């Protein structure tokens, strides 16, 4: 890492987290980001205002608890941070109240070789990236 990139990554605090390798469905229209089932029991049972914190900025999204996904405001986070398919995000659950959830986010940029990018379909969770 060079040129201040060290500040982009930090050790996890031991709080619950999930990670996602972004696919087309995360970063292009419909902009769907579903929370993994192993996190569901930790989240409020009602739709909740959620803060995504990255570096020194925050973004407000709604967490729909019935479908366990972020609303369309997730698109603003994607756009502002120039996320693309193949990048990865780590979401660390820093605060979880009935009225507010806060995730601290780390972004890990992909520099996948072009021949691997073609293998990322991103249409469903059942289509994982396989590196042979």
PDB file of C-alpha atoms in Angstrom:
ATOM      1  CA  UNK A   1       0.000   0.000   0.000  1.00  0.00           C
ATOM      2  CA  UNK A   2       1.235   3.460  -0.749  1.00  0.00           C
ATOM      3  CA  UNK A   3       0.214   7.085  -0.644  1.00  0.00           C
ATOM      4  CA  UNK A   4      -1.999   7.027   2.444  1.00  0.00           C
ATOM      5  CA  UNK A   5      -3.807   3.824   1.571  1.00  0.00           C
ATOM      6  CA  UNK A   6      -2.784   2.423   4.947  1.00  0.00           C
ATOM      7  CA  UNK A   7      -5.504   4.567   6.532  1.00  0.00           C
ATOM      8  CA  UNK A   8      -8.153   2.803   4.430  1.00  0.00           C
ATOM      9  CA  UNK A   9      -7.716  -0.481   6.313  1.00  0.00           C
ATOM     10  CA  UNK A  10      -7.769  -1.199  10.020  1.00  0.00           C
ATOM     11  CA  UNK A  11      -8.134  -4.244  12.243  1.00  0.00           C
ATOM     12  CA  UNK A  12     -11.671  -5.309  13.042  1.00  0.00           C
ATOM     13  CA  UNK A  13     -12.723  -4.564  16.613  1.00  0.00           C
ATOM     14  CA  UNK A  14     -14.218  -7.972  17.389  1.00  0.00           C
ATOM     15  CA  UNK A  15     -17.781  -6.789  16.806  1.00  0.00           C
ATOM     16  CA  UNK A  16     -20.028  -8.724  14.404  1.00  0.00           C
ATOM     17  CA  UNK A  17     -19.302  -8.137  10.733  1.00  0.00           C
ATOM     18  CA  UNK A  18     -20.055  -9.424   7.274  1.00  0.00           C
ATOM     19  CA  UNK A  19     -18.218  -9.084   4.020  1.00  0.00           C
ATOM     20  CA  UNK A  20     -19.396  -8.989   0.437  1.00  0.00           C
ATOM     21  CA  UNK A  21     -17.586  -9.255  -2.878  1.00  0.00           C
ATOM     22  CA  UNK A  22     -19.632  -6.859  -4.954  1.00  0.00           C
ATOM     23  CA  UNK A  23     -21.305  -8.054  -8.126  1.00  0.00           C
ATOM     24  CA  UNK A  24     -23.263  -6.278 -10.849  1.00  0.00           C
ATOM     25  CA  UNK A  25     -26.492  -6.534  -8.844  1.00  0.00           C
ATOM     26  CA  UNK A  26     -24.870  -4.563  -5.998  1.00  0.00           C
ATOM     27  CA  UNK A  27     -23.417  -1.726  -8.092  1.00  0.00           C
ATOM     28  CA  UNK A  28     -25.787  -1.365 -11.057  1.00  0.00           C
ATOM     29  CA  UNK A  29     -29.536  -0.856 -11.294  1.00  0.00           C
ATOM     30  CA  UNK A  30     -31.372  -2.420  -8.909  1.00  0.00           C
ATOM     31  CA  UNK A  31     -28.539  -1.770  -6.440  1.00  0.00           C
ATOM     32  CA  UNK A  32     -29.497  -4.646  -4.146  1.00  0.00           C
ATOM     33  CA  UNK A  33     -27.428  -5.411  -1.080  1.00  0.00           C
ATOM     34  CA  UNK A  34     -28.855  -8.126   1.149  1.00  0.00           C
ATOM     35  CA  UNK A  35     -27.569  -8.749   4.661  1.00  0.00           C
ATOM     36  CA  UNK A  36     -26.329 -12.345   5.181  1.00  0.00           C
ATOM     37  CA  UNK A  37     -28.625 -14.568   7.242  1.00  0.00           C
ATOM     38  CA  UNK A  38     -26.021 -15.051   9.993  1.00  0.00           C
ATOM     39  CA  UNK A  39     -26.482 -11.337  10.854  1.00  0.00           C
ATOM     40  CA  UNK A  40     -30.300 -11.316  10.911  1.00  0.00           C
ATOM     41  CA  UNK A  41     -30.709 -12.151  14.607  1.00  0.00           C
ATOM     42  CA  UNK A  42     -28.486  -9.194  15.531  1.00  0.00           C
ATOM     43  CA  UNK A  43     -30.592  -6.620  13.686  1.00  0.00           C
ATOM     44  CA  UNK A  44     -33.782  -4.823  14.771  1.00  0.00           C
ATOM     45  CA  UNK A  45     -37.119  -6.386  13.887  1.00  0.00           C
ATOM     46  CA  UNK A  46     -38.430  -3.199  12.267  1.00  0.00           C
ATOM     47  CA  UNK A  47     -37.215  -1.062   9.363  1.00  0.00           C
ATOM     48  CA  UNK A  48     -34.382   1.009  10.755  1.00  0.00           C
ATOM     49  CA  UNK A  49     -32.391   4.066   9.759  1.00  0.00           C
ATOM     50  CA  UNK A  50     -28.853   2.852   9.112  1.00  0.00           C
ATOM     51  CA  UNK A  51     -25.594   4.751   8.896  1.00  0.00           C
ATOM     52  CA  UNK A  52     -22.727   3.554   6.723  1.00  0.00           C
ATOM     53  CA  UNK A  53     -19.478   5.132   7.930  1.00  0.00           C
ATOM     54  CA  UNK A  54     -16.436   5.098   5.666  1.00  0.00           C
ATOM     55  CA  UNK A  55     -13.351   7.186   6.336  1.00  0.00           C
ATOM     56  CA  UNK A  56     -14.634  10.524   7.641  1.00  0.00           C
ATOM     57  CA  UNK A  57     -18.027  10.447   5.882  1.00  0.00           C
ATOM     58  CA  UNK A  58     -21.411   8.891   6.565  1.00  0.00           C
ATOM     59  CA  UNK A  59     -24.329   7.830   4.386  1.00  0.00           C
ATOM     60  CA  UNK A  60     -27.893   7.228   5.548  1.00  0.00           C
ATOM     61  CA  UNK A  61     -29.738   4.226   4.187  1.00  0.00           C
ATOM     62  CA  UNK A  62     -32.831   2.399   5.342  1.00  0.00           C
ATOM     63  CA  UNK A  63     -32.450  -1.211   6.430  1.00  0.00           C
ATOM     64  CA  UNK A  64     -35.582  -3.118   5.470  1.00  0.00           C
ATOM     65  CA  UNK A  65     -35.793  -5.827   8.062  1.00  0.00           C
ATOM     66  CA  UNK A  66     -38.408  -7.979   6.356  1.00  0.00           C
ATOM     67  CA  UNK A  67     -36.143  -8.485   3.330  1.00  0.00           C
ATOM     68  CA  UNK A  68     -32.869  -7.744   5.200  1.00  0.00           C
ATOM     69  CA  UNK A  69     -31.550  -5.371   2.582  1.00  0.00           C
ATOM     70  CA  UNK A  70     -30.610  -1.736   2.197  1.00  0.00           C
ATOM     71  CA  UNK A  71     -32.950   0.589   0.336  1.00  0.00           C
ATOM     72  CA  UNK A  72     -32.072   2.362  -2.920  1.00  0.00           C
ATOM     73  CA  UNK A  73     -30.018   4.999  -1.029  1.00  0.00           C
ATOM     74  CA  UNK A  74     -27.273   2.355  -1.077  1.00  0.00           C
ATOM     75  CA  UNK A  75     -26.726   3.636  -4.649  1.00  0.00           C
ATOM     76  CA  UNK A  76     -25.354   6.918  -3.277  1.00  0.00           C
ATOM     77  CA  UNK A  77     -22.726   5.050  -1.245  1.00  0.00           C
ATOM     78  CA  UNK A  78     -21.810   3.028  -4.355  1.00  0.00           C
ATOM     79  CA  UNK A  79     -21.537   6.131  -6.537  1.00  0.00           C
ATOM     80  CA  UNK A  80     -19.690   8.315  -4.026  1.00  0.00           C
ATOM     81  CA  UNK A  81     -17.093   5.611  -3.422  1.00  0.00           C
ATOM     82  CA  UNK A  82     -16.768   4.522  -7.064  1.00  0.00           C
ATOM     83  CA  UNK A  83     -17.561   0.917  -6.204  1.00  0.00           C
ATOM     84  CA  UNK A  84     -17.490  -1.641  -8.979  1.00  0.00           C
ATOM     85  CA  UNK A  85     -18.047  -5.357  -9.422  1.00  0.00           C
ATOM     86  CA  UNK A  86     -15.161  -7.243  -7.876  1.00  0.00           C
ATOM     87  CA  UNK A  87     -14.555  -4.756  -5.064  1.00  0.00           C
ATOM     88  CA  UNK A  88     -15.202  -6.066  -1.559  1.00  0.00           C
ATOM     89  CA  UNK A  89     -16.784  -4.368   1.440  1.00  0.00           C
ATOM     90  CA  UNK A  90     -16.525  -5.328   5.097  1.00  0.00           C
ATOM     91  CA  UNK A  91     -19.452  -4.088   7.206  1.00  0.00           C
ATOM     92  CA  UNK A  92     -18.693  -4.025  10.932  1.00  0.00           C
ATOM     93  CA  UNK A  93     -21.744  -3.606  13.180  1.00  0.00           C
ATOM     94  CA  UNK A  94     -20.726  -0.773  15.506  1.00  0.00           C
ATOM     95  CA  UNK A  95     -24.133   0.179  16.930  1.00  0.00           C
ATOM     96  CA  UNK A  96     -27.468  -1.585  16.861  1.00  0.00           C
ATOM     97  CA  UNK A  97     -30.433   0.125  18.481  1.00  0.00           C
ATOM     98  CA  UNK A  98     -34.112  -0.237  17.664  1.00  0.00           C
ATOM     99  CA  UNK A  99     -33.997   3.204  16.014  1.00  0.00           C
ATOM    100  CA  UNK A 100     -30.527   3.246  14.464  1.00  0.00           C
ATOM    101  CA  UNK A 101     -27.922   0.838  13.129  1.00  0.00           C
ATOM    102  CA  UNK A 102     -24.347   1.869  12.316  1.00  0.00           C
ATOM    103  CA  UNK A 103     -21.920  -0.079  10.157  1.00  0.00           C
ATOM    104  CA  UNK A 104     -18.278   0.927   9.802  1.00  0.00           C
ATOM    105  CA  UNK A 105     -17.288   0.008   6.253  1.00  0.00           C
ATOM    106  CA  UNK A 106     -13.944  -0.943   4.770  1.00  0.00           C
ATOM    107  CA  UNK A 107     -13.583  -1.023   0.997  1.00  0.00           C
ATOM    108  CA  UNK A 108     -11.102  -3.392  -0.596  1.00  0.00           C
ATOM    109  CA  UNK A 109     -10.553  -2.519  -4.243  1.00  0.00           C
ATOM    110  CA  UNK A 110     -10.255  -5.330  -6.713  1.00  0.00           C
ATOM    111  CA  UNK A 111      -7.602  -5.455  -9.281  1.00  0.00           C
ATOM    112  CA  UNK A 112      -8.790  -8.730 -10.733  1.00  0.00           C
ATOM    113  CA  UNK A 113      -7.194  -9.736 -14.008  1.00  0.00           C
ATOM    114  CA  UNK A 114      -9.482  -9.067 -16.969  1.00  0.00           C
ATOM    115  CA  UNK A 115      -9.868 -12.799 -17.657  1.00  0.00           C
ATOM    116  CA  UNK A 116     -11.397 -13.291 -14.182  1.00  0.00           C
ATOM    117  CA  UNK A 117     -13.702 -10.283 -14.379  1.00  0.00           C
ATOM    118  CA  UNK A 118     -15.499 -11.979 -17.252  1.00  0.00           C
ATOM    119  CA  UNK A 119     -16.425 -14.832 -14.898  1.00  0.00           C
ATOM    120  CA  UNK A 120     -18.326 -12.576 -12.481  1.00  0.00           C
ATOM    121  CA  UNK A 121     -21.996 -12.821 -13.386  1.00  0.00           C
ATOM    122  CA  UNK A 122     -23.405 -11.138 -10.288  1.00  0.00           C
ATOM    123  CA  UNK A 123     -26.938 -12.139 -11.082  1.00  0.00           C
ATOM    124  CA  UNK A 124     -27.521 -14.272  -7.990  1.00  0.00           C
ATOM    125  CA  UNK A 125     -25.879 -15.283  -4.753  1.00  0.00           C
ATOM    126  CA  UNK A 126     -25.743 -18.785  -6.216  1.00  0.00           C
ATOM    127  CA  UNK A 127     -23.201 -17.692  -8.838  1.00  0.00           C
ATOM    128  CA  UNK A 128     -19.963 -17.361  -6.834  1.00  0.00           C
ATOM    129  CA  UNK A 129     -16.648 -16.226  -8.224  1.00  0.00           C
ATOM    130  CA  UNK A 130     -14.556 -19.345  -8.775  1.00  0.00           C
ATOM    131  CA  UNK A 131     -10.816 -18.996  -9.236  1.00  0.00           C
ATOM    132  CA  UNK A 132      -9.258 -22.155 -10.622  1.00  0.00           C
TER     133      UNK A 132
END
